[in-house]
Each structure stands twice: as C-alpha cells, then as structure tokens.
Amino acid sequence: MNFENTLSFAQQLDENDSLKKFRERFHIPQHNGKDAIYLCGNSLGLLPKSARSFVEQEFQDWEKFGVEGHFNAKNPWFPYHHFGRKMLAEIVGAKEEEVVAMNSLTANLHLLMVSFYQPKGARKKIMMEANAFPSDQYAIETQVKFHGGNPETDIIEISPREGEYTLRTEDILAQIEKNKNELALILFGGVNYLSGQYFDLKKITDAGHAAGVTVGFDLAHAAGNVTVQLHDWNVDFACWCSYKYLNSGAGGVGGIFVHEKHSANNDLPRFAGWWGNDEQTRFQMKKGFFPQTGAGAWQVSNAPVFAMAIHRASLEIFSEAGIKNLRAKSEQLTAYLEFTLNDFNQKNPEHELKIITPTNISERGCQLSLIAKKDGKKIFEQLTSHGVIADWREPNVIRMSPVPLYNSFEDVYRVGETLMMINGTRI
Ligand SMILES: *Cc1c(COP(=O)(O)O)cnc(C)c1O
C-alpha cells in the first residue's frame, strides 16, 4: 500500500479498519485530558473494560459460597484452568490440551527446563539468542549450574554479525549444525524483546530436531502479537506471560505449551504438584503422582483465580477479534509507523532514528526498535512529555509497539507529528 503521512490519510485507514471498535473495549491512559498515544503494549497491555466484571464475579462467589465456590461458583474454581483454554490455544496455534495458564513466565521456564533440559554425556549445551531478556539468561545460567555444568561453556549465544542488529536465520541454522553433537536444548525467544526480531520458529525447530535436539521458545513478545503454529511446527514446549500483548494485568498468570507428543511420556523428570495430578484422583490424597494428560500435568498449584479472571476477559476479546485479523491489521499498522519514521528520518537526517527491527514483515511483530543518531534519551523523554508513551531500553533503544486491538492509524500519524514538533523546537 502507498502510505501518506497526513492526518486525513490516517483517519481514512481508521475508517476502513474492521477492528476499530475494539479500541473502545480498553481504558486508554490519559495525558492532559486526552488519550495518550500508548505504544507500550509490548511491556504492559492495557486494561480491558470487561475485566472488572470478570473479577467482580469471583468476589461475589467467594463472598456467597466461601470454600464451596470451588464447585458452586458460576465459574467453579476447581476446573477454572479449563475456562479460556481453547481461546488461549487458538492464539498460539495449539490443541486445547497442549496449553494451560499457570504460574508466571520465569517460573514456568524453570519448570519446563526441568523436564526438557536433560544434559547427558557430550550433549550438555543450551543454545539461545544473544541479548535475550535478562530473566531468561538467569534462568538458563542457573539451570546449567543446577546440573553441575559451566555456563561459560555450556551456553551458546548466537549474536548478530558485526555491524548488524538482528540474526540471520542461516547463521542460526549453521550454528545448530555446527554444534549438533553437543546440544541438549535450543531455547530461543519467539520475538526478541530488544530488537523486535521475530525468529523463524519453524526452521529453528526443524533444524533442532534434525540434530536430535529438543526445541522450546519463550513467547513473551510473540503471544498475541504474531501468529504462531506451535502444534503444526512440532515445537516441543513454549511459555509466555499474559501481561504484554495479552492484556491480563501486571504480574498476570503465565501460560505454557507442551506438544502432545510428550504428554504420554510419564518418564519426563518434573517438579510436580497436586494440580498436575489426574483430576479424578487429585482429592484422594494418595501417594504417587499420576500426571493428567496434556500440558495441565505441569501445573503445580491451584489456579490463581483472580489473575485468571482478568486473563479470560482479555482472551474473549482476542477470540472475538481473531488473531489472524489482528495480525493482518498489525502488519499494516507497523508498516505505517515505519513509513512515518522513515519520513521523519528523511526530513531530519541529523536526528535520524534508525530502525533496527527487520523491514521484512515476516520477521517482526508490532514492535519497532529505534536507535537515535544522537540525543536518544532526550527524544524519548520529549515524546513522553507530549503524551507518546514508548519505552527506553538501556543502553540506547527506543521501542514503539502499535497494538492492533487498541492503537489507531491516527495514533501512528501523531507519533510522526510529535517527532517533527519536538525536533523543530526542543532537542
Ligand atoms: C517480560 C519477559 C519476562 C518477564 O518474566 P516474568 O517471570 O513474567 O517476570 C521474561 N522473559 C522475557 C523474554 C520477557 O519478555
């Protein structure tokens, strides 16, 4: 599409947007009495207006039933993790039994590594992308140590080539091939939090499996952002958080995927808890863990109903909008942001905001990551004071993520307009 950097063009795109009504389902933070331009859905998604009534229902049932709410609540707490599971599965391209909402992301990373990182003999190493989110680095480092390994030698980080910001798929695949006899696990991000690069999960999975290696993904920045097909791609396991693109509130419940091919394997090591036990025998309080089938077997504790109530409110919106439709709009919205930024750069080369996220649409989600030629922090602060809520990641990256559920093309146009204004007057 040929874009134009004008307000009327942006408004026309909004007019034609079949998903535009979803913006009204969210509370948009305010700046000087007007809607802020919120581009931080990659960090903390906005509050769905419906979430309050979902939580209120649980308050009412707790008030009314006490412990009997486990069975008598409108949405009984005993099977609560089943509600919303189908919608969650759709978002990550999985079967219902292959996903479950539980715990939080880093805790789940550990639990899944307990099962799927089994260093043996010469195969001890974990491959990951360089510049992964710190929590993932710490989790992987300490898992290696837990098994008596040495993080210095047992973690292989794949870095961009000199002078580049993102990874080439061919380089990832070549490294898998090169290290194939020493790898125990490949654990990559789906979308890298810093560069916004969306990795080729299918190719990485295929290459890993061809080398006899287990492959898992941290989808913190992918879930609800891009369309993944975890089941069809034969991914072994994955996990994600729900407070970024999935709009389920700070510290919200995480989610996991375990491919069904693993669900009959009761020999996998795991750190179990009662909620992962077969539901028929869970309350018999007998000795001997007997896992239920599917990802639910990895549950440790009973479901955090209040966090999951918010999660369900958000999942219903996703289900109504459709993840494929959202992705289609997202591609256009982000392309429009790229266009307005390029226009700014062309007119203001001295303050170029270099886009380090891939230009190829299939290699990115919503997010564009920018490195300023100069005054990066100042530009970021000026944007904030003008109601453009982006974020800053040390040492020098500004991240902007227009989200198709609640951002408009006009929002994106205003980013460019604001940049022009602050460049003219203040930097
Ligand atoms: C946001 C994020 C986390 C945060 O982990 P929590 O356990 O939810 O605090 C971890 N890893 C990645 C890749 C993230 O993007």
CSV table of N, CA, C and O and ligand atoms in Angstrom, one decimal, residues 42-43 103-109 129 132-137 188-194 218-222 239-244 251-252 254 393 399, ligand 1:
chain,number,residue,atom,x,y,z
A,42,ASN,N,3.7,-3.9,24.3
A,42,ASN,CA,4.7,-5.0,24.4
A,42,ASN,C,5.3,-5.1,25.8
A,42,ASN,O,6.0,-6.1,26.1
A,43,SER,N,5.0,-4.1,26.7
A,43,SER,CA,5.5,-4.2,28.0
A,43,SER,C,4.4,-4.4,29.0
A,43,SER,O,4.5,-5.3,29.8
A,103,ASN,N,1.0,-20.2,36.8
A,103,ASN,CA,2.2,-19.5,37.4
A,103,ASN,C,2.6,-18.2,36.7
A,103,ASN,O,1.7,-17.5,36.2
A,104,SER,N,3.9,-18.0,36.6
A,104,SER,CA,4.4,-16.8,35.9
A,104,SER,C,5.5,-17.3,35.0
A,104,SER,O,5.9,-18.4,35.1
A,105,LEU,N,5.9,-16.4,34.1
A,105,LEU,CA,6.8,-16.8,33.0
A,105,LEU,C,8.1,-17.5,33.4
A,105,LEU,O,8.4,-18.6,33.0
A,106,THR,N,8.9,-16.8,34.3
A,106,THR,CA,10.2,-17.3,34.6
A,106,THR,C,10.1,-18.6,35.4
A,106,THR,O,10.8,-19.6,35.2
A,107,ALA,N,9.1,-18.7,36.3
A,107,ALA,CA,8.8,-19.9,37.0
A,107,ALA,C,8.5,-21.0,36.0
A,107,ALA,O,9.0,-22.2,36.2
A,108,ASN,N,7.7,-20.7,35.0
A,108,ASN,CA,7.4,-21.8,34.0
A,108,ASN,C,8.6,-22.2,33.2
A,108,ASN,O,8.8,-23.4,32.8
A,109,LEU,N,9.5,-21.2,32.9
A,109,LEU,CA,10.7,-21.5,32.1
A,109,LEU,C,11.5,-22.6,32.9
A,109,LEU,O,12.0,-23.6,32.4
A,129,GLU,N,19.5,-17.0,21.9
A,129,GLU,CA,20.0,-15.8,21.2
A,129,GLU,C,20.7,-14.9,22.2
A,129,GLU,O,20.4,-14.9,23.4
A,132,ALA,N,19.2,-11.9,25.0
A,132,ALA,CA,17.8,-12.4,25.5
A,132,ALA,C,17.5,-11.6,26.7
A,132,ALA,O,18.4,-11.0,27.4
A,133,PHE,N,16.2,-11.6,27.0
A,133,PHE,CA,15.7,-10.9,28.2
A,133,PHE,C,16.5,-11.4,29.5
A,133,PHE,O,16.7,-12.6,29.6
A,134,PRO,N,16.9,-10.5,30.4
A,134,PRO,CA,17.8,-11.0,31.5
A,134,PRO,C,17.2,-12.2,32.3
A,134,PRO,O,17.9,-13.1,32.7
A,135,SER,N,15.9,-12.2,32.5
A,135,SER,CA,15.3,-13.3,33.3
A,135,SER,C,15.6,-14.6,32.6
A,135,SER,O,15.9,-15.6,33.3
A,136,ASP,N,15.5,-14.7,31.3
A,136,ASP,CA,15.8,-15.9,30.6
A,136,ASP,C,17.3,-16.3,30.7
A,136,ASP,O,17.6,-17.4,30.9
A,137,GLN,N,18.1,-15.3,30.6
A,137,GLN,CA,19.6,-15.5,30.8
A,137,GLN,C,19.8,-16.1,32.2
A,137,GLN,O,20.6,-17.1,32.3
A,188,PHE,N,15.0,-20.4,22.5
A,188,PHE,CA,15.1,-19.1,21.8
A,188,PHE,C,13.9,-18.3,22.2
A,188,PHE,O,12.8,-18.9,22.6
A,189,GLY,N,14.0,-17.0,22.1
A,189,GLY,CA,12.8,-16.1,22.2
A,189,GLY,C,12.0,-16.3,20.9
A,189,GLY,O,12.6,-16.8,19.9
A,190,GLY,N,10.7,-16.0,20.9
A,190,GLY,CA,9.9,-16.0,19.7
A,190,GLY,C,10.2,-14.7,19.0
A,190,GLY,O,10.6,-14.7,17.8
A,191,VAL,N,9.9,-13.6,19.7
A,191,VAL,CA,10.3,-12.3,19.2
A,191,VAL,C,11.2,-11.7,20.2
A,191,VAL,O,10.9,-11.7,21.4
A,192,ASN,N,12.4,-11.2,19.8
A,192,ASN,CA,13.4,-10.7,20.7
A,192,ASN,C,12.9,-9.4,21.3
A,192,ASN,O,12.4,-8.5,20.6
A,193,TYR,N,13.0,-9.3,22.6
A,193,TYR,CA,12.4,-8.1,23.3
A,193,TYR,C,13.1,-6.8,22.9
A,193,TYR,O,12.5,-5.7,23.0
A,194,LEU,N,14.3,-6.9,22.5
A,194,LEU,CA,15.1,-5.6,22.3
A,194,LEU,C,15.1,-5.2,20.8
A,194,LEU,O,14.8,-4.0,20.5
A,218,ASP,N,10.5,-19.0,24.3
A,218,ASP,CA,9.9,-18.1,25.2
A,218,ASP,C,9.1,-17.1,24.3
A,218,ASP,O,9.7,-16.3,23.6
A,219,LEU,N,7.8,-17.2,24.4
A,219,LEU,CA,6.9,-16.4,23.5
A,219,LEU,C,6.4,-15.1,24.2
A,219,LEU,O,5.4,-14.6,23.8
A,220,ALA,N,7.1,-14.6,25.2
A,220,ALA,CA,6.7,-13.4,25.9
A,220,ALA,C,6.3,-12.3,25.0
A,220,ALA,O,5.3,-11.6,25.1
A,221,HIS,N,7.1,-12.1,23.9
A,221,HIS,CA,6.8,-11.0,23.0
A,221,HIS,C,6.2,-11.5,21.7
A,221,HIS,O,6.0,-10.7,20.7
A,222,ALA,N,5.8,-12.7,21.7
A,222,ALA,CA,5.2,-13.3,20.5
A,222,ALA,C,3.7,-13.6,20.7
A,222,ALA,O,2.9,-13.4,19.8
A,239,CYS,N,6.5,-21.1,26.5
A,239,CYS,CA,5.9,-20.5,27.6
A,239,CYS,C,5.8,-19.0,27.3
A,239,CYS,O,6.5,-18.5,26.4
A,240,TRP,N,5.0,-18.3,28.0
A,240,TRP,CA,4.8,-16.8,27.8
A,240,TRP,C,4.2,-16.2,29.0
A,240,TRP,O,3.8,-16.9,29.9
A,241,CYS,N,4.1,-14.9,29.0
A,241,CYS,CA,3.4,-14.1,30.0
A,241,CYS,C,2.2,-13.5,29.4
A,241,CYS,O,2.0,-13.5,28.2
A,242,SER,N,1.3,-13.1,30.3
A,242,SER,CA,0.0,-12.6,29.7
A,242,SER,C,-0.2,-11.1,29.9
A,242,SER,O,-1.2,-10.6,29.5
A,243,TYR,N,0.8,-10.4,30.5
A,243,TYR,CA,0.6,-9.0,30.7
A,243,TYR,C,1.1,-8.1,29.6
A,243,TYR,O,0.9,-6.9,29.7
A,244,LYS,N,1.8,-8.7,28.6
A,244,LYS,CA,2.2,-7.8,27.5
A,244,LYS,C,1.1,-7.8,26.5
A,244,LYS,O,0.1,-7.1,26.7
A,251,GLY,N,2.0,-8.7,36.4
A,251,GLY,CA,2.2,-10.0,37.1
A,251,GLY,C,1.2,-11.1,36.8
A,251,GLY,O,1.1,-12.0,37.5
A,252,GLY,N,0.4,-10.9,35.7
A,252,GLY,CA,-0.7,-11.8,35.4
A,252,GLY,C,-0.2,-13.2,35.2
A,252,GLY,O,1.0,-13.5,35.1
A,254,GLY,N,0.9,-16.7,33.8
A,254,GLY,CA,1.6,-17.1,32.6
A,254,GLY,C,0.9,-18.2,31.9
A,254,GLY,O,-0.2,-18.7,32.3
A,393,ARG,N,15.1,1.2,26.5
A,393,ARG,CA,15.8,0.1,27.0
A,393,ARG,C,17.3,0.4,26.9
A,393,ARG,O,17.8,0.7,25.8
A,399,ARG,N,11.7,1.7,22.1
A,399,ARG,CA,10.8,0.7,21.5
A,399,ARG,C,9.4,1.3,21.3
A,399,ARG,O,8.9,2.0,22.2
B,1,LIG,C1,8.7,-9.9,30.0
B,1,LIG,C2,9.6,-11.0,29.9
B,1,LIG,C3,10.0,-11.8,31.0
B,1,LIG,C4,9.4,-11.5,32.4
B,1,LIG,O1,9.3,-12.6,33.2
B,1,LIG,P1,8.3,-12.7,34.4
B,1,LIG,O2,8.7,-14.0,35.0
B,1,LIG,O3,6.9,-12.6,33.9
B,1,LIG,O4,8.6,-11.6,35.3
B,1,LIG,C5,10.8,-12.9,30.9
B,1,LIG,N1,11.3,-13.2,29.7
B,1,LIG,C6,11.0,-12.5,28.5
B,1,LIG,C7,11.6,-12.8,27.2
B,1,LIG,C8,10.2,-11.4,28.7
B,1,LIG,O5,9.9,-10.6,27.6
